PDB file of C-alpha atoms in Angstrom:
ATOM      1  CA  MET A 124     110.730 135.594 117.672  1.00  0.00           C
ATOM      2  CA  PRO A 125     109.337 133.348 115.110  1.00  0.00           C
ATOM      3  CA  ARG A 126     105.570 133.224 114.572  1.00  0.00           C
ATOM      4  CA  THR A 127     103.779 129.775 115.593  1.00  0.00           C
ATOM      5  CA  PRO A 128     101.772 128.271 112.742  1.00  0.00           C
ATOM      6  CA  SER A 129      98.142 128.065 113.155  1.00  0.00           C
ATOM      7  CA  ILE A 130      96.629 124.819 113.258  1.00  0.00           C
ATOM      8  CA  LYS A 131      93.201 126.059 113.186  1.00  0.00           C
ATOM      9  CA  ASN A 132      93.912 127.467 109.120  1.00  0.00           C
ATOM     10  CA  SER A 133      94.712 123.867 108.205  1.00  0.00           C
ATOM     11  CA  LYS A 134      93.115 122.356 104.882  1.00  0.00           C
ATOM     12  CA  PRO A 135      91.008 119.656 104.942  1.00  0.00           C
ATOM     13  CA  ILE A 136      92.568 116.267 103.151  1.00  0.00           C
ATOM     14  CA  PHE A 137      89.820 116.587 100.489  1.00  0.00           C
ATOM     15  CA  SER A 138      88.631 120.072  99.595  1.00  0.00           C
ATOM     16  CA  GLY A 139      86.958 121.831  96.794  1.00  0.00           C
ATOM     17  CA  LYS A 140      84.384 120.603  93.856  1.00  0.00           C
ATOM     18  CA  GLY A 141      84.668 116.675  94.254  1.00  0.00           C
ATOM     19  CA  ALA A 142      85.695 116.393  97.858  1.00  0.00           C
ATOM     20  CA  LYS A 143      82.172 115.068  98.543  1.00  0.00           C
ATOM     21  CA  LEU A 144      82.263 112.424  95.784  1.00  0.00           C
ATOM     22  CA  SER A 145      86.105 111.288  97.078  1.00  0.00           C
ATOM     23  CA  LEU A 146      85.063 110.963 100.427  1.00  0.00           C
ATOM     24  CA  ALA A 147      82.013 108.863  99.741  1.00  0.00           C
ATOM     25  CA  VAL A 148      84.283 106.655  97.228  1.00  0.00           C
ATOM     26  CA  LEU A 149      86.788 106.092 100.091  1.00  0.00           C
ATOM     27  CA  MET A 150      83.895 105.182 102.609  1.00  0.00           C
ATOM     28  CA  VAL A 151      81.950 102.805 100.196  1.00  0.00           C
ATOM     29  CA  LEU A 152      85.420 100.945  99.679  1.00  0.00           C
ATOM     30  CA  ALA A 153      85.937 100.945 103.570  1.00  0.00           C
ATOM     31  CA  GLU A 154      82.349  99.684 104.400  1.00  0.00           C
ATOM     32  CA  ARG A 155      82.129  97.261 101.728  1.00  0.00           C
ATOM     33  CA  GLY A 156      85.606  96.174 100.661  1.00  0.00           C
ATOM     34  CA  PRO A 157      87.086  95.939  97.336  1.00  0.00           C
ATOM     35  CA  GLN A 158      84.094  96.813  94.927  1.00  0.00           C
ATOM     36  CA  THR A 159      83.837  97.466  91.078  1.00  0.00           C
ATOM     37  CA  ILE A 160      83.447 100.886  89.673  1.00  0.00           C
ATOM     38  CA  TYR A 161      79.776  99.744  88.765  1.00  0.00           C
ATOM     39  CA  ALA A 162      79.137  98.470  92.279  1.00  0.00           C
ATOM     40  CA  ILE A 163      80.383 102.037  93.722  1.00  0.00           C
ATOM     41  CA  HIS A 164      78.060 103.874  91.247  1.00  0.00           C
ATOM     42  CA  LYS A 165      75.297 101.735  92.175  1.00  0.00           C
ATOM     43  CA  THR A 166      75.807 102.049  96.324  1.00  0.00           C
ATOM     44  CA  LEU A 167      75.994 106.113  95.758  1.00  0.00           C
ATOM     45  CA  SER A 168      73.254 106.486  93.450  1.00  0.00           C
ATOM     46  CA  GLN A 169      70.964 104.868  96.342  1.00  0.00           C
ATOM     47  CA  THR A 170      71.769 107.770  98.614  1.00  0.00           C
ATOM     48  CA  ARG A 171      69.899 110.880  98.651  1.00  0.00           C
ATOM     49  CA  SER A 172      72.877 113.087  97.711  1.00  0.00           C
ATOM     50  CA  PHE A 173      73.972 111.178  94.960  1.00  0.00           C
ATOM     51  CA  SER A 174      70.934 110.082  93.567  1.00  0.00           C
ATOM     52  CA  ARG A 175      71.686 111.941  89.998  1.00  0.00           C
ATOM     53  CA  LEU A 176      75.424 110.545  89.999  1.00  0.00           C
ATOM     54  CA  GLY A 177      76.454 109.610  86.706  1.00  0.00           C
ATOM     55  CA  TYR A 178      78.853 106.313  86.074  1.00  0.00           C
ATOM     56  CA  PRO A 179      81.191 108.524  84.372  1.00  0.00           C
ATOM     57  CA  SER A 180      81.820 110.787  87.199  1.00  0.00           C
ATOM     58  CA  VAL A 181      82.540 107.772  89.469  1.00  0.00           C
ATOM     59  CA  ASN A 182      84.823 106.480  86.956  1.00  0.00           C
ATOM     60  CA  ARG A 183      86.656 109.539  86.920  1.00  0.00           C
ATOM     61  CA  LYS A 184      87.121 109.911  90.388  1.00  0.00           C
ATOM     62  CA  VAL A 185      87.957 106.449  91.222  1.00  0.00           C
ATOM     63  CA  LYS A 186      90.852 106.695  88.208  1.00  0.00           C
ATOM     64  CA  ALA A 187      91.837 110.082  90.175  1.00  0.00           C
ATOM     65  CA  LEU A 188      91.726 108.380  93.629  1.00  0.00           C
ATOM     66  CA  GLU A 189      94.035 105.792  92.221  1.00  0.00           C
ATOM     67  CA  LYS A 190      96.501 108.072  90.651  1.00  0.00           C
ATOM     68  CA  MET A 191      96.886 109.764  94.134  1.00  0.00           C
ATOM     69  CA  GLY A 192      97.406 106.669  95.851  1.00  0.00           C
ATOM     70  CA  PHE A 193      94.317 106.440  97.735  1.00  0.00           C
ATOM     71  CA  VAL A 194      92.826 103.467  95.882  1.00  0.00           C
ATOM     72  CA  ARG A 195      94.459 100.435  94.301  1.00  0.00           C
ATOM     73  CA  LYS A 196      93.482  97.596  91.872  1.00  0.00           C
ATOM     74  CA  ALA A 197      92.633  94.464  93.948  1.00  0.00           C
ATOM     75  CA  HIS A 198      91.541  91.935  91.249  1.00  0.00           C
ATOM     76  CA  LYS A 199      90.092  91.427  88.175  1.00  0.00           C
ATOM     77  CA  ASN A 200      87.041  89.568  87.575  1.00  0.00           C
ATOM     78  CA  LYS A 201      86.494  88.003  83.991  1.00  0.00           C
ATOM     79  CA  THR A 202      82.831  87.824  82.827  1.00  0.00           C
ATOM     80  CA  LYS A 203      81.407  86.780  79.064  1.00  0.00           C
ATOM     81  CA  ARG A 204      81.704  90.266  77.901  1.00  0.00           C
ATOM     82  CA  TYR A 205      84.464  91.902  79.919  1.00  0.00           C
ATOM     83  CA  ILE A 206      86.723  92.464  82.158  1.00  0.00           C
ATOM     84  CA  SER A 207      85.879  94.014  85.349  1.00  0.00           C
ATOM     85  CA  ILE A 208      88.486  95.641  87.958  1.00  0.00           C
ATOM     86  CA  ALA A 209      87.703  95.707  91.746  1.00  0.00           C
ATOM     87  CA  TYR A 210      89.409  98.590  93.973  1.00  0.00           C
ATOM     88  CA  LYS A 211      90.442  98.857  97.376  1.00  0.00           C
ATOM     89  CA  LEU A 212      91.460 101.139  99.882  1.00  0.00           C
ATOM     90  CA  THR A 213      95.118 101.420 100.429  1.00  0.00           C
ATOM     91  CA  ALA A 214      96.765 102.660 103.968  1.00  0.00           C
ATOM     92  CA  LYS A 215      96.996 106.219 102.280  1.00  0.00           C
ATOM     93  CA  GLY A 216      93.461 106.059 101.923  1.00  0.00           C
ATOM     94  CA  LYS A 217      92.378 104.477 105.152  1.00  0.00           C
ATOM     95  CA  LEU A 218      94.648 107.008 107.039  1.00  0.00           C
ATOM     96  CA  ALA A 219      92.551 109.839 104.980  1.00  0.00           C
ATOM     97  CA  ILE A 220      89.254 108.465 106.300  1.00  0.00           C
ATOM     98  CA  LEU A 221      90.653 108.077 109.865  1.00  0.00           C
ATOM     99  CA  LEU A 222      91.868 111.645 110.013  1.00  0.00           C
ATOM    100  CA  HIS A 223      88.689 113.206 108.387  1.00  0.00           C
ATOM    101  CA  LEU A 224      86.523 111.549 110.639  1.00  0.00           C
ATOM    102  CA  ASN A 225      88.569 112.340 114.238  1.00  0.00           C
ATOM    103  CA  PRO A 226      89.551 115.527 114.903  1.00  0.00           C
ATOM    104  CA  PRO A 227      93.697 115.970 115.734  1.00  0.00           C
ATOM    105  CA  GLN A 228      92.890 116.348 119.255  1.00  0.00           C
ATOM    106  CA  GLU A 229      91.285 112.897 119.768  1.00  0.00           C
ATOM    107  CA  VAL A 230      93.713 111.067 117.459  1.00  0.00           C
ATOM    108  CA  PHE A 231      96.439 112.702 120.121  1.00  0.00           C
ATOM    109  CA  THR A 232      94.692 111.792 123.314  1.00  0.00           C
ATOM    110  CA  LYS A 233      94.277 108.104 121.961  1.00  0.00           C
ATOM    111  CA  ILE A 234      97.796 107.353 120.185  1.00  0.00           C
ATOM    112  CA  GLU A 235     100.438 105.951 122.081  1.00  0.00           C
ATOM    113  CA  GLU A 236     104.012 107.139 122.114  1.00  0.00           C
ATOM    114  CA  ALA A 237     105.408 104.023 120.417  1.00  0.00           C
ATOM    115  CA  SER A 238     102.824 104.570 117.524  1.00  0.00           C
ATOM    116  CA  ALA A 239     103.260 108.353 117.562  1.00  0.00           C
ATOM    117  CA  ARG A 240     107.231 107.687 116.824  1.00  0.00           C
ATOM    118  CA  GLN A 241     106.697 104.930 113.898  1.00  0.00           C
ATOM    119  CA  ILE A 242     104.114 108.039 112.316  1.00  0.00           C
ATOM    120  CA  LEU A 243     106.616 110.681 112.969  1.00  0.00           C
ATOM    121  CA  HIS A 244     109.583 108.658 111.474  1.00  0.00           C
ATOM    122  CA  ALA A 245     107.222 107.441 108.262  1.00  0.00           C
ATOM    123  CA  LEU A 246     106.501 111.096 107.669  1.00  0.00           C
ATOM    124  CA  GLU A 247     110.104 112.479 107.995  1.00  0.00           C
ATOM    125  CA  LYS A 248     111.272 109.862 105.542  1.00  0.00           C
ATOM    126  CA  SER A 249     108.670 111.011 103.374  1.00  0.00           C
ATOM    127  CA  GLY A 250     110.276 114.202 103.176  1.00  0.00           C
ATOM    128  CA  PHE A 251     108.414 116.282 105.896  1.00  0.00           C
ATOM    129  CA  LYS A 252     110.073 118.570 108.193  1.00  0.00           C
ATOM    130  CA  LEU A 253     109.255 119.432 111.620  1.00  0.00           C
ATOM    131  CA  LEU A 254     110.309 122.825 111.329  1.00  0.00           C
TER     132      LEU A 254
END
């Protein structure tokens, strides 16, 4: 008889050293819409958890999140000295926040069958297997 996989041992979407910063960046973009890296840094550095956060750390994190597909470039703002790029959440980024903030049990009690079917189809199309 095959062993049933444990759902309890599933890993969070973001884990490790930079998980807190990754989630914080995504939350800023979710709450405030498209932002430049400077604006994200300014918002985060005003919080107690990230009061000593440096701009290069935010820059690296946003670039990493862009590479992973959680954020993308929204538009460019041209100033007198340079061009600043605003970033916004992708659907993947929004889904990551949704799954982080809501326990799976709550998601499954609220989701409708048609929506579940669409999500399942998209996951299977991406190469995920049921068993």
